[in-house]
PDB file of C-alpha atoms and ligand atoms in Angstrom:
ATOM      1  CA  LEU A 146     118.747  69.986 118.931  1.00  0.00           C
ATOM      2  CA  GLN A 147     121.252  71.966 120.601  1.00  0.00           C
ATOM      3  CA  CYS A 148     119.228  73.099 124.005  1.00  0.00           C
ATOM      4  CA  PHE A 149     118.838  69.628 124.745  1.00  0.00           C
ATOM      5  CA  ASN A 150     122.403  68.375 124.537  1.00  0.00           C
ATOM      6  CA  GLY A 151     123.629  67.599 128.124  1.00  0.00           C
ATOM      7  CA  THR A 152     120.449  66.503 129.548  1.00  0.00           C
ATOM      8  CA  SER A 153     120.023  62.884 130.491  1.00  0.00           C
ATOM      9  CA  ARG A 154     116.200  63.134 129.753  1.00  0.00           C
ATOM     10  CA  VAL A 155     116.423  62.915 126.226  1.00  0.00           C
ATOM     11  CA  ARG A 156     118.371  60.517 124.286  1.00  0.00           C
ATOM     12  CA  SER A 157     117.943  61.489 120.762  1.00  0.00           C
ATOM     13  CA  PHE A 158     116.398  64.619 119.043  1.00  0.00           C
ATOM     14  CA  SER A 159     116.578  65.079 115.197  1.00  0.00           C
ATOM     15  CA  PHE A 160     114.176  67.952 114.973  1.00  0.00           C
ATOM     16  CA  VAL A 161     115.307  70.963 113.036  1.00  0.00           C
ATOM     17  CA  PRO A 162     113.017  74.169 113.340  1.00  0.00           C
ATOM     18  CA  ASP A 163     111.619  75.010 110.169  1.00  0.00           C
ATOM     19  CA  PHE A 164     108.981  77.733 111.342  1.00  0.00           C
ATOM     20  CA  ALA A 165     108.077  80.927 109.338  1.00  0.00           C
ATOM     21  CA  PHE A 166     109.972  84.235 109.787  1.00  0.00           C
ATOM     22  CA  ALA A 167     113.105  82.843 111.417  1.00  0.00           C
ATOM     23  CA  HIS A 168     115.375  82.495 108.464  1.00  0.00           C
ATOM     24  CA  SER A 169     116.720  85.859 107.437  1.00  0.00           C
ATOM     25  CA  PRO A 170     119.730  85.769 105.360  1.00  0.00           C
ATOM     26  CA  LEU A 171     120.789  89.288 105.534  1.00  0.00           C
ATOM     27  CA  ASP A 172     123.799  91.079 107.005  1.00  0.00           C
ATOM     28  CA  ARG A 173     121.870  93.968 108.477  1.00  0.00           C
ATOM     29  CA  LEU A 174     125.010  96.400 107.769  1.00  0.00           C
ATOM     30  CA  SER A 175     124.420  98.282 110.908  1.00  0.00           C
ATOM     31  CA  ALA A 176     127.814  99.734 110.679  1.00  0.00           C
ATOM     32  CA  ILE A 177     126.937 101.971 107.682  1.00  0.00           C
ATOM     33  CA  ARG A 178     123.399 103.098 108.763  1.00  0.00           C
ATOM     34  CA  ASN A 179     124.886 106.522 109.648  1.00  0.00           C
ATOM     35  CA  ASN A 180     126.913 106.889 106.540  1.00  0.00           C
ATOM     36  CA  GLU A 181     124.953 108.816 103.742  1.00  0.00           C
ATOM     37  CA  ASP A 182     127.818 108.305 100.933  1.00  0.00           C
ATOM     38  CA  LYS A 183     127.629 104.423 101.720  1.00  0.00           C
ATOM     39  CA  LEU A 184     123.875 104.394 101.899  1.00  0.00           C
ATOM     40  CA  LYS A 185     123.335 106.209  98.650  1.00  0.00           C
ATOM     41  CA  LYS A 186     125.979 103.619  96.985  1.00  0.00           C
ATOM     42  CA  LEU A 187     123.727 100.738  98.258  1.00  0.00           C
ATOM     43  CA  ARG A 188     120.504 102.329  97.086  1.00  0.00           C
ATOM     44  CA  GLU A 189     122.090 103.000  93.411  1.00  0.00           C
ATOM     45  CA  SER A 190     123.812  99.659  93.238  1.00  0.00           C
ATOM     46  CA  LYS A 191     123.043  97.230  90.613  1.00  0.00           C
ATOM     47  CA  ALA A 192     121.308  94.625  92.682  1.00  0.00           C
ATOM     48  CA  VAL A 193     118.478  96.256  94.946  1.00  0.00           C
ATOM     49  CA  SER A 194     115.261  95.162  96.210  1.00  0.00           C
ATOM     50  CA  CYS A 195     112.535  97.224  98.085  1.00  0.00           C
ATOM     51  CA  VAL A 196     110.001  95.346 100.067  1.00  0.00           C
ATOM     52  CA  ARG A 197     106.703  97.625 100.022  1.00  0.00           C
ATOM     53  CA  ILE A 198     104.369  97.128 102.917  1.00  0.00           C
ATOM     54  CA  SER A 199     100.881  98.304 103.499  1.00  0.00           C
ATOM     55  CA  GLY A 200      99.644  97.470 107.166  1.00  0.00           C
ATOM     56  CA  ASP A 201     100.176  93.801 107.488  1.00  0.00           C
ATOM     57  CA  GLN A 202     100.179  93.014 103.390  1.00  0.00           C
ATOM     58  CA  LEU A 203     102.971  93.034 100.815  1.00  0.00           C
ATOM     59  CA  LEU A 204     102.772  94.794  97.347  1.00  0.00           C
ATOM     60  CA  PHE A 205     102.241  92.571  94.363  1.00  0.00           C
ATOM     61  CA  ASP A 206     102.893  93.031  90.852  1.00  0.00           C
ATOM     62  CA  GLY A 207     100.920  90.299  89.302  1.00  0.00           C
ATOM     63  CA  ASP A 208     101.726  87.065  90.749  1.00  0.00           C
ATOM     64  CA  THR A 209     104.961  87.740  92.220  1.00  0.00           C
ATOM     65  CA  PRO A 210     106.073  90.403  94.910  1.00  0.00           C
ATOM     66  CA  ASP A 211     107.201  93.845  93.487  1.00  0.00           C
ATOM     67  CA  PHE A 212     110.521  94.021  94.753  1.00  0.00           C
ATOM     68  CA  SER A 213     111.466  96.552  92.131  1.00  0.00           C
ATOM     69  CA  PRO A 214     114.374  98.998  93.189  1.00  0.00           C
ATOM     70  CA  PRO A 215     113.179 102.272  95.282  1.00  0.00           C
ATOM     71  CA  LYS A 216     112.137 105.157  93.307  1.00  0.00           C
ATOM     72  CA  PRO A 217     113.904 108.512  94.179  1.00  0.00           C
ATOM     73  CA  HIS A 218     110.888 109.728  96.257  1.00  0.00           C
ATOM     74  CA  GLU A 219     110.562 106.593  98.417  1.00  0.00           C
ATOM     75  CA  ASN A 220     111.591 107.068 101.926  1.00  0.00           C
ATOM     76  CA  ILE A 221     113.411 103.653 102.602  1.00  0.00           C
ATOM     77  CA  ILE A 222     114.624 101.653 105.450  1.00  0.00           C
ATOM     78  CA  LEU A 223     117.932  99.529 105.107  1.00  0.00           C
ATOM     79  CA  LEU A 224     117.268  95.869 105.642  1.00  0.00           C
ATOM     80  CA  GLY A 225     120.686  94.514 104.836  1.00  0.00           C
ATOM     81  CA  ARG A 226     122.623  92.398 102.092  1.00  0.00           C
ATOM     82  CA  ASP A 227     121.975  88.939 101.211  1.00  0.00           C
ATOM     83  CA  PRO A 228     124.687  86.104 100.395  1.00  0.00           C
ATOM     84  CA  ALA A 229     124.019  87.110  96.893  1.00  0.00           C
ATOM     85  CA  GLN A 230     125.324  90.678  97.436  1.00  0.00           C
ATOM     86  CA  LYS A 231     121.797  91.873  96.628  1.00  0.00           C
ATOM     87  CA  ASN A 232     120.889  94.875  98.869  1.00  0.00           C
ATOM     88  CA  TRP A 233     117.366  94.971 100.536  1.00  0.00           C
ATOM     89  CA  PHE A 234     115.385  98.206 101.559  1.00  0.00           C
ATOM     90  CA  ALA A 235     111.832  98.360 102.604  1.00  0.00           C
ATOM     91  CA  THR A 236     109.342 101.267 102.305  1.00  0.00           C
ATOM     92  CA  ALA A 237     105.757 102.043 103.263  1.00  0.00           C
ATOM     93  CA  THR A 238     103.190 102.046 100.305  1.00  0.00           C
ATOM     94  CA  GLN A 239      99.503 103.064  99.714  1.00  0.00           C
ATOM     95  CA  ALA A 240      96.934 100.669  99.912  1.00  0.00           C
ATOM     96  CA  THR A 241      96.036  99.287  96.527  1.00  0.00           C
ATOM     97  CA  ASP A 242      94.468  96.194  94.949  1.00  0.00           C
ATOM     98  CA  SER A 243      97.825  94.509  94.429  1.00  0.00           C
ATOM     99  CA  LEU A 244      98.305  93.694  98.207  1.00  0.00           C
ATOM    100  CA  LYS A 245      98.516  90.445  99.588  1.00  0.00           C
ATOM    101  CA  SER A 246      98.144  89.375 103.449  1.00  0.00           C
ATOM    102  CA  ILE A 247     101.672  88.375 104.798  1.00  0.00           C
ATOM    103  CA  ARG A 248      99.658  85.661 106.585  1.00  0.00           C
ATOM    104  CA  GLN A 249      98.436  84.416 103.387  1.00  0.00           C
ATOM    105  CA  ILE A 250     101.699  84.571 101.788  1.00  0.00           C
ATOM    106  CA  MET A 251     103.198  82.499 104.949  1.00  0.00           C
ATOM    107  CA  ILE A 252     100.217  80.016 104.461  1.00  0.00           C
ATOM    108  CA  ASP A 253     100.612  79.576 100.561  1.00  0.00           C
ATOM    109  CA  GLY A 254     104.308  78.788 101.249  1.00  0.00           C
ATOM    110  CA  ALA A 255     105.217  79.954  97.422  1.00  0.00           C
ATOM    111  CA  LEU A 256     107.976  82.451  98.835  1.00  0.00           C
ATOM    112  CA  PRO A 257     111.600  80.879 100.310  1.00  0.00           C
ATOM    113  CA  LYS A 258     111.694  80.814 103.860  1.00  0.00           C
ATOM    114  CA  GLU A 259     114.584  83.238 103.722  1.00  0.00           C
ATOM    115  CA  VAL A 260     112.438  85.966 101.741  1.00  0.00           C
ATOM    116  CA  LEU A 261     109.253  85.523 103.842  1.00  0.00           C
ATOM    117  CA  SER A 262     111.921  86.301 106.801  1.00  0.00           C
ATOM    118  CA  ILE A 263     113.185  89.562 105.126  1.00  0.00           C
ATOM    119  CA  ILE A 264     109.489  90.575 104.534  1.00  0.00           C
ATOM    120  CA  ALA A 265     108.573  90.112 108.345  1.00  0.00           C
ATOM    121  CA  GLN A 266     111.671  92.641 109.018  1.00  0.00           C
ATOM    122  CA  ALA A 267     110.266  95.033 106.719  1.00  0.00           C
ATOM    123  CA  ARG A 268     106.926  94.525 108.193  1.00  0.00           C
ATOM    124  CA  SER A 269     107.628  95.142 111.719  1.00  0.00           C
ATOM    125  CA  LEU A 270     110.130  98.243 110.629  1.00  0.00           C
ATOM    126  CA  VAL A 271     107.565 100.008 108.373  1.00  0.00           C
ATOM    127  CA  HIS A 272     104.567  99.690 111.022  1.00  0.00           C
ATOM    128  CA  TRP A 273     106.999 101.005 113.751  1.00  0.00           C
ATOM    129  CA  HIS A 274     107.610 104.122 111.590  1.00  0.00           C
ATOM    130  CA  GLU A 275     103.881 104.508 110.905  1.00  0.00           C
ATOM    131  CA  THR A 276     102.620 104.418 114.475  1.00  0.00           C
ATOM    132  CA  HIS A 277     105.631 106.609 115.982  1.00  0.00           C
ATOM    133  CA  GLY A 278     105.685 109.593 113.945  1.00  0.00           C
ATOM    134  CA  PHE A 279     105.794 111.836 116.804  1.00  0.00           C
ATOM    135  CA  CYS A 280     108.085 112.240 119.775  1.00  0.00           C
ATOM    136  CA  ALA A 281     106.703 110.265 122.600  1.00  0.00           C
ATOM    137  CA  ARG A 282     108.229 112.856 125.071  1.00  0.00           C
ATOM    138  CA  CYS A 283     107.426 116.211 123.610  1.00  0.00           C
ATOM    139  CA  GLY A 284     104.993 115.597 120.935  1.00  0.00           C
ATOM    140  CA  THR A 285     106.859 117.148 118.165  1.00  0.00           C
ATOM    141  CA  ALA A 286     107.039 115.196 114.662  1.00  0.00           C
ATOM    142  CA  SER A 287     110.153 113.089 114.645  1.00  0.00           C
ATOM    143  CA  VAL A 288     112.473 112.536 111.839  1.00  0.00           C
ATOM    144  CA  MET A 289     113.629 108.996 110.728  1.00  0.00           C
ATOM    145  CA  SER A 290     117.430 108.494 111.056  1.00  0.00           C
ATOM    146  CA  ASP A 291     119.987 105.505 110.985  1.00  0.00           C
ATOM    147  CA  ALA A 292     118.471 104.189 107.858  1.00  0.00           C
ATOM    148  CA  GLY A 293     115.288 103.274 109.712  1.00  0.00           C
ATOM    149  CA  TYR A 294     116.629 102.217 113.023  1.00  0.00           C
ATOM    150  CA  ARG A 295     115.948 105.375 115.043  1.00  0.00           C
ATOM    151  CA  ARG A 296     113.612 108.420 114.974  1.00  0.00           C
ATOM    152  CA  HIS A 297     115.153 111.686 116.233  1.00  0.00           C
ATOM    153  CA  CYS A 298     112.860 114.537 117.948  1.00  0.00           C
ATOM    154  CA  PRO A 299     114.374 117.794 116.530  1.00  0.00           C
ATOM    155  CA  ALA A 300     112.766 119.677 119.269  1.00  0.00           C
ATOM    156  CA  CYS A 301     113.983 117.908 122.429  1.00  0.00           C
ATOM    157  CA  HIS A 302     116.540 115.802 120.729  1.00  0.00           C
ATOM    158  CA  ALA A 303     115.092 112.552 122.301  1.00  0.00           C
ATOM    159  CA  ASP A 304     116.142 109.397 120.551  1.00  0.00           C
ATOM    160  CA  HIS A 305     113.225 106.439 119.986  1.00  0.00           C
ATOM    161  CA  PHE A 306     114.102 103.157 118.581  1.00  0.00           C
ATOM    162  CA  PRO A 307     112.140 100.410 117.003  1.00  0.00           C
ATOM    163  CA  ARG A 308     110.173  98.132 119.586  1.00  0.00           C
ATOM    164  CA  THR A 309     110.189  94.297 119.591  1.00  0.00           C
ATOM    165  CA  ASP A 310     107.397  93.019 121.759  1.00  0.00           C
ATOM    166  CA  PRO A 311     108.617  89.569 123.712  1.00  0.00           C
ATOM    167  CA  VAL A 312     105.885  87.063 124.014  1.00  0.00           C
ATOM    168  CA  VAL A 313     106.422  83.795 125.989  1.00  0.00           C
ATOM    169  CA  ILE A 314     104.871  80.584 124.475  1.00  0.00           C
ATOM    170  CA  MET A 315     105.277  77.296 126.442  1.00  0.00           C
ATOM    171  CA  ALA A 316     104.742  73.684 125.981  1.00  0.00           C
ATOM    172  CA  VAL A 317     103.827  72.684 129.540  1.00  0.00           C
ATOM    173  CA  THR A 318     104.434  69.002 130.529  1.00  0.00           C
ATOM    174  CA  ARG A 319     103.012  67.040 133.282  1.00  0.00           C
ATOM    175  CA  HIS A 320     104.315  63.244 133.345  1.00  0.00           C
ATOM    176  CA  ASP A 321     103.409  61.730 130.262  1.00  0.00           C
ATOM    177  CA  LYS A 322     100.756  64.647 129.050  1.00  0.00           C
ATOM    178  CA  VAL A 323     101.155  68.404 127.618  1.00  0.00           C
ATOM    179  CA  LEU A 324      98.825  71.144 128.471  1.00  0.00           C
ATOM    180  CA  LEU A 325      96.919  72.646 125.462  1.00  0.00           C
ATOM    181  CA  GLY A 326      94.377  75.235 125.427  1.00  0.00           C
ATOM    182  CA  ARG A 327      92.198  77.398 122.980  1.00  0.00           C
ATOM    183  CA  GLN A 328      91.003  80.689 122.570  1.00  0.00           C
ATOM    184  CA  ALA A 329      87.073  81.303 121.609  1.00  0.00           C
ATOM    185  CA  SER A 330      88.379  83.151 118.496  1.00  0.00           C
ATOM    186  CA  TRP A 331      90.375  80.180 116.981  1.00  0.00           C
ATOM    187  CA  PRO A 332      88.969  77.895 114.241  1.00  0.00           C
ATOM    188  CA  HIS A 333      86.643  74.963 115.823  1.00  0.00           C
ATOM    189  CA  GLY A 334      88.635  71.940 117.327  1.00  0.00           C
ATOM    190  CA  MET A 335      91.881  73.653 117.224  1.00  0.00           C
ATOM    191  CA  PHE A 336      94.211  73.597 120.470  1.00  0.00           C
ATOM    192  CA  SER A 337      97.445  74.998 121.186  1.00  0.00           C
ATOM    193  CA  VAL A 338     100.320  75.526 123.477  1.00  0.00           C
ATOM    194  CA  LEU A 339      99.947  78.624 126.074  1.00  0.00           C
ATOM    195  CA  ALA A 340     101.161  82.070 125.216  1.00  0.00           C
ATOM    196  CA  GLY A 341     101.284  85.631 126.714  1.00  0.00           C
ATOM    197  CA  PHE A 342     103.210  88.930 126.606  1.00  0.00           C
ATOM    198  CA  LEU A 343     106.116  89.656 129.032  1.00  0.00           C
ATOM    199  CA  GLU A 344     105.456  92.481 131.348  1.00  0.00           C
ATOM    200  CA  PRO A 345     108.392  95.091 132.285  1.00  0.00           C
ATOM    201  CA  GLY A 346     110.645  93.773 134.964  1.00  0.00           C
ATOM    202  CA  GLU A 347     109.812  89.880 134.323  1.00  0.00           C
ATOM    203  CA  THR A 348     112.352  87.387 133.622  1.00  0.00           C
ATOM    204  CA  ILE A 349     111.261  84.866 131.039  1.00  0.00           C
ATOM    205  CA  GLU A 350     110.761  82.146 133.476  1.00  0.00           C
ATOM    206  CA  GLN A 351     108.899  84.479 135.861  1.00  0.00           C
ATOM    207  CA  ALA A 352     106.555  85.299 132.736  1.00  0.00           C
ATOM    208  CA  VAL A 353     106.006  81.652 131.969  1.00  0.00           C
ATOM    209  CA  ARG A 354     104.907  80.778 135.576  1.00  0.00           C
ATOM    210  CA  ARG A 355     102.457  83.870 135.758  1.00  0.00           C
ATOM    211  CA  GLU A 356     100.793  83.255 132.328  1.00  0.00           C
ATOM    212  CA  VAL A 357     100.540  79.583 133.066  1.00  0.00           C
ATOM    213  CA  LYS A 358      99.221  80.261 136.480  1.00  0.00           C
ATOM    214  CA  GLU A 359      96.706  82.968 135.396  1.00  0.00           C
ATOM    215  CA  GLU A 360      95.270  81.167 132.277  1.00  0.00           C
ATOM    216  CA  SER A 361      95.145  77.606 133.660  1.00  0.00           C
ATOM    217  CA  GLY A 362      95.614  77.509 137.391  1.00  0.00           C
ATOM    218  CA  ILE A 363      98.722  75.259 136.780  1.00  0.00           C
ATOM    219  CA  GLU A 364     102.064  75.826 138.881  1.00  0.00           C
ATOM    220  CA  ILE A 365     105.431  75.608 136.884  1.00  0.00           C
ATOM    221  CA  GLY A 366     108.669  74.324 138.139  1.00  0.00           C
ATOM    222  CA  ARG A 367     111.563  74.129 135.594  1.00  0.00           C
ATOM    223  CA  VAL A 368     111.412  76.295 132.554  1.00  0.00           C
ATOM    224  CA  GLU A 369     114.120  75.361 129.554  1.00  0.00           C
ATOM    225  CA  TYR A 370     114.652  77.619 126.643  1.00  0.00           C
ATOM    226  CA  PHE A 371     113.790  75.904 123.387  1.00  0.00           C
ATOM    227  CA  ALA A 372     113.752  78.219 120.324  1.00  0.00           C
ATOM    228  CA  SER A 373     112.416  81.796 119.224  1.00  0.00           C
ATOM    229  CA  GLN A 374     110.574  83.053 116.266  1.00  0.00           C
ATOM    230  CA  PRO A 375     109.678  86.741 115.113  1.00  0.00           C
ATOM    231  CA  TRP A 376     105.980  87.008 114.507  1.00  0.00           C
ATOM    232  CA  PRO A 377     105.522  90.119 112.534  1.00  0.00           C
ATOM    233  CA  PHE A 378     101.874  90.863 113.521  1.00  0.00           C
ATOM    234  CA  PRO A 379     103.097  93.622 114.212  1.00  0.00           C
ATOM    235  CA  ALA A 380     106.376  93.216 115.808  1.00  0.00           C
ATOM    236  CA  SER A 381     106.638  90.284 118.236  1.00  0.00           C
ATOM    237  CA  LEU A 382     109.170  87.766 119.105  1.00  0.00           C
ATOM    238  CA  MET A 383     108.015  84.393 120.413  1.00  0.00           C
ATOM    239  CA  ILE A 384     110.298  82.873 123.096  1.00  0.00           C
ATOM    240  CA  GLY A 385     109.441  79.374 123.140  1.00  0.00           C
ATOM    241  CA  VAL A 386     110.027  77.248 126.142  1.00  0.00           C
ATOM    242  CA  ILE A 387     109.327  73.760 127.476  1.00  0.00           C
ATOM    243  CA  ALA A 388     107.971  74.093 131.087  1.00  0.00           C
ATOM    244  CA  GLU A 389     107.219  71.421 133.867  1.00  0.00           C
ATOM    245  CA  ALA A 390     104.085  71.519 135.621  1.00  0.00           C
ATOM    246  CA  LEU A 391     104.022  70.757 139.274  1.00  0.00           C
ATOM    247  CA  ASN A 392     100.506  69.939 139.732  1.00  0.00           C
ATOM    248  CA  ASP A 393      97.619  68.742 137.270  1.00  0.00           C
ATOM    249  CA  HIS A 394      94.249  70.548 138.659  1.00  0.00           C
ATOM    250  CA  ILE A 395      93.253  72.720 135.723  1.00  0.00           C
ATOM    251  CA  GLU A 396      91.161  76.230 136.718  1.00  0.00           C
ATOM    252  CA  ILE A 397      91.020  78.279 133.596  1.00  0.00           C
ATOM    253  CA  ASP A 398      90.383  82.062 133.397  1.00  0.00           C
ATOM    254  CA  ALA A 399      87.640  82.484 131.018  1.00  0.00           C
ATOM    255  CA  THR A 400      88.690  85.755 129.976  1.00  0.00           C
ATOM    256  CA  GLU A 401      91.864  84.643 128.463  1.00  0.00           C
ATOM    257  CA  ILE A 402      91.073  81.065 127.412  1.00  0.00           C
ATOM    258  CA  GLU A 403      88.078  79.082 126.652  1.00  0.00           C
ATOM    259  CA  GLN A 404      89.282  75.593 127.234  1.00  0.00           C
ATOM    260  CA  ALA A 405      92.403  74.041 128.715  1.00  0.00           C
ATOM    261  CA  ARG A 406      93.160  70.097 128.695  1.00  0.00           C
ATOM    262  CA  TRP A 407      96.047  67.631 129.360  1.00  0.00           C
ATOM    263  CA  VAL A 408      96.682  65.761 126.109  1.00  0.00           C
ATOM    264  CA  GLY A 409      98.523  62.340 125.926  1.00  0.00           C
ATOM    265  CA  ALA A 410     101.201  61.584 123.335  1.00  0.00           C
ATOM    266  CA  ASP A 411      98.977  59.411 121.268  1.00  0.00           C
ATOM    267  CA  GLU A 412      96.121  62.130 121.194  1.00  0.00           C
ATOM    268  CA  LEU A 413      98.795  64.778 120.446  1.00  0.00           C
ATOM    269  CA  ARG A 414     100.351  62.947 117.618  1.00  0.00           C
ATOM    270  CA  LEU A 415      96.864  62.624 115.937  1.00  0.00           C
ATOM    271  CA  MET A 416      96.196  66.365 116.428  1.00  0.00           C
ATOM    272  CA  LEU A 417      99.597  67.291 114.756  1.00  0.00           C
ATOM    273  CA  ASP A 418      98.929  64.891 111.804  1.00  0.00           C
ATOM    274  CA  ASN A 419      95.487  66.335 111.350  1.00  0.00           C
ATOM    275  CA  LYS A 420      93.902  62.650 112.176  1.00  0.00           C
ATOM    276  CA  HIS A 421      92.310  63.291 115.387  1.00  0.00           C
ATOM    277  CA  PRO A 422      88.777  61.257 115.290  1.00  0.00           C
ATOM    278  CA  ASP A 423      87.143  64.453 116.779  1.00  0.00           C
ATOM    279  CA  GLY A 424      88.737  66.832 114.511  1.00  0.00           C
ATOM    280  CA  LEU A 425      90.847  68.527 117.001  1.00  0.00           C
ATOM    281  CA  THR A 426      93.895  70.075 115.358  1.00  0.00           C
ATOM    282  CA  ALA A 427      97.237  71.597 116.588  1.00  0.00           C
ATOM    283  CA  SER A 428      98.405  75.101 115.168  1.00  0.00           C
ATOM    284  CA  ARG A 429      99.879  75.388 111.963  1.00  0.00           C
ATOM    285  CA  ARG A 430     103.283  74.050 111.055  1.00  0.00           C
ATOM    286  CA  ASP A 431     104.591  77.715 110.296  1.00  0.00           C
ATOM    287  CA  ALA A 432     104.241  78.651 114.066  1.00  0.00           C
ATOM    288  CA  ILE A 433     106.666  77.713 116.856  1.00  0.00           C
ATOM    289  CA  ALA A 434     103.675  76.295 118.835  1.00  0.00           C
ATOM    290  CA  TRP A 435     103.540  73.130 116.610  1.00  0.00           C
ATOM    291  CA  HIS A 436     107.185  72.569 116.878  1.00  0.00           C
ATOM    292  CA  LEU A 437     107.072  73.042 120.810  1.00  0.00           C
ATOM    293  CA  SER A 438     104.224  70.551 120.674  1.00  0.00           C
ATOM    294  CA  VAL A 439     106.313  68.204 118.663  1.00  0.00           C
ATOM    295  CA  ALA A 440     109.342  68.642 121.149  1.00  0.00           C
ATOM    296  CA  ALA A 441     107.168  68.008 124.012  1.00  0.00           C
ATOM    297  CA  LEU A 442     105.827  65.073 122.133  1.00  0.00           C
ATOM    298  CA  GLN A 443     109.281  63.701 121.537  1.00  0.00           C
ATOM    299  CA  ARG A 444     110.132  64.119 125.548  1.00  0.00           C
ATOM    300  CA  LEU A 445     106.923  62.526 126.510  1.00  0.00           C
ATOM    301  CA  SER A 446     107.806  59.571 124.157  1.00  0.00           C
ATOM    302  CA  VAL A 447     111.369  59.386 125.606  1.00  0.00           C
ATOM    303  CA  GLU A 448     110.314  59.231 129.156  1.00  0.00           C
ATOM    304  CA  THR A 449     107.211  56.911 128.832  1.00  0.00           C
TER     305      THR A 449
HETATM  306 ZN1  LIG B1080     110.763 115.751 121.362  1.00  0.00          ZN
END
């Protein structure tokens, strides 16, 4: 993995991230978002797909997603063009019986990872428009512009842009162990790496140190970037890092997590493989959390 090259600590690393939502093949065509003629041509071109979203669900037609071309009345967002020269749009749809949860689609794994990533882009953008219909400055109804990447206020002329909410997610290591925690709402026996939202004015490193300290009482030294994952529930970006703990003693914040513990390489391997004797598990493979755990495990295996 690229980000570990050049460090003497890890000698070999063959892991390729294959988590969900991170494989968009689209050229986002940002240069033509303001060009009405070109947008019209795209919309009327032969190869057009439209992703229809309601909340965190996708519209289906029978067993397959309804990606039929946009109807004239549909207010569409430009997603981009795929390598096969198909143009992709998104729109909001009404709640019907033909919807399927995007989480469930991810779990089922029946759609190509590239298509799942396009659906993530669609879901986050549609959600933003649905929840930002009025100008945050003056309260007037705003108008979608730039093919969906801006909302303009006709009264005070303020422009508003789609948001992405950054989250830090960290595999905390200490000698030969990794720190895992669990929230009370999670499935019984499931543990994962810690995570939390970045706050305004924070660096990634500061957010990692603050979140880990708040949730577990552990102090963090070195922080290394690992990889990132769009997480469209509704519009997060998970920023994965590996963080080195400076102390062992755990003091959890019970309002944030139910339990935290140090897990050694052998036990973590059993959890990742769903073979733990007490039924303890790690997060699903679709999530960057699983891959962070694997990366931490590889690091422990090399160092011990
Ligand atoms: Zn306004």
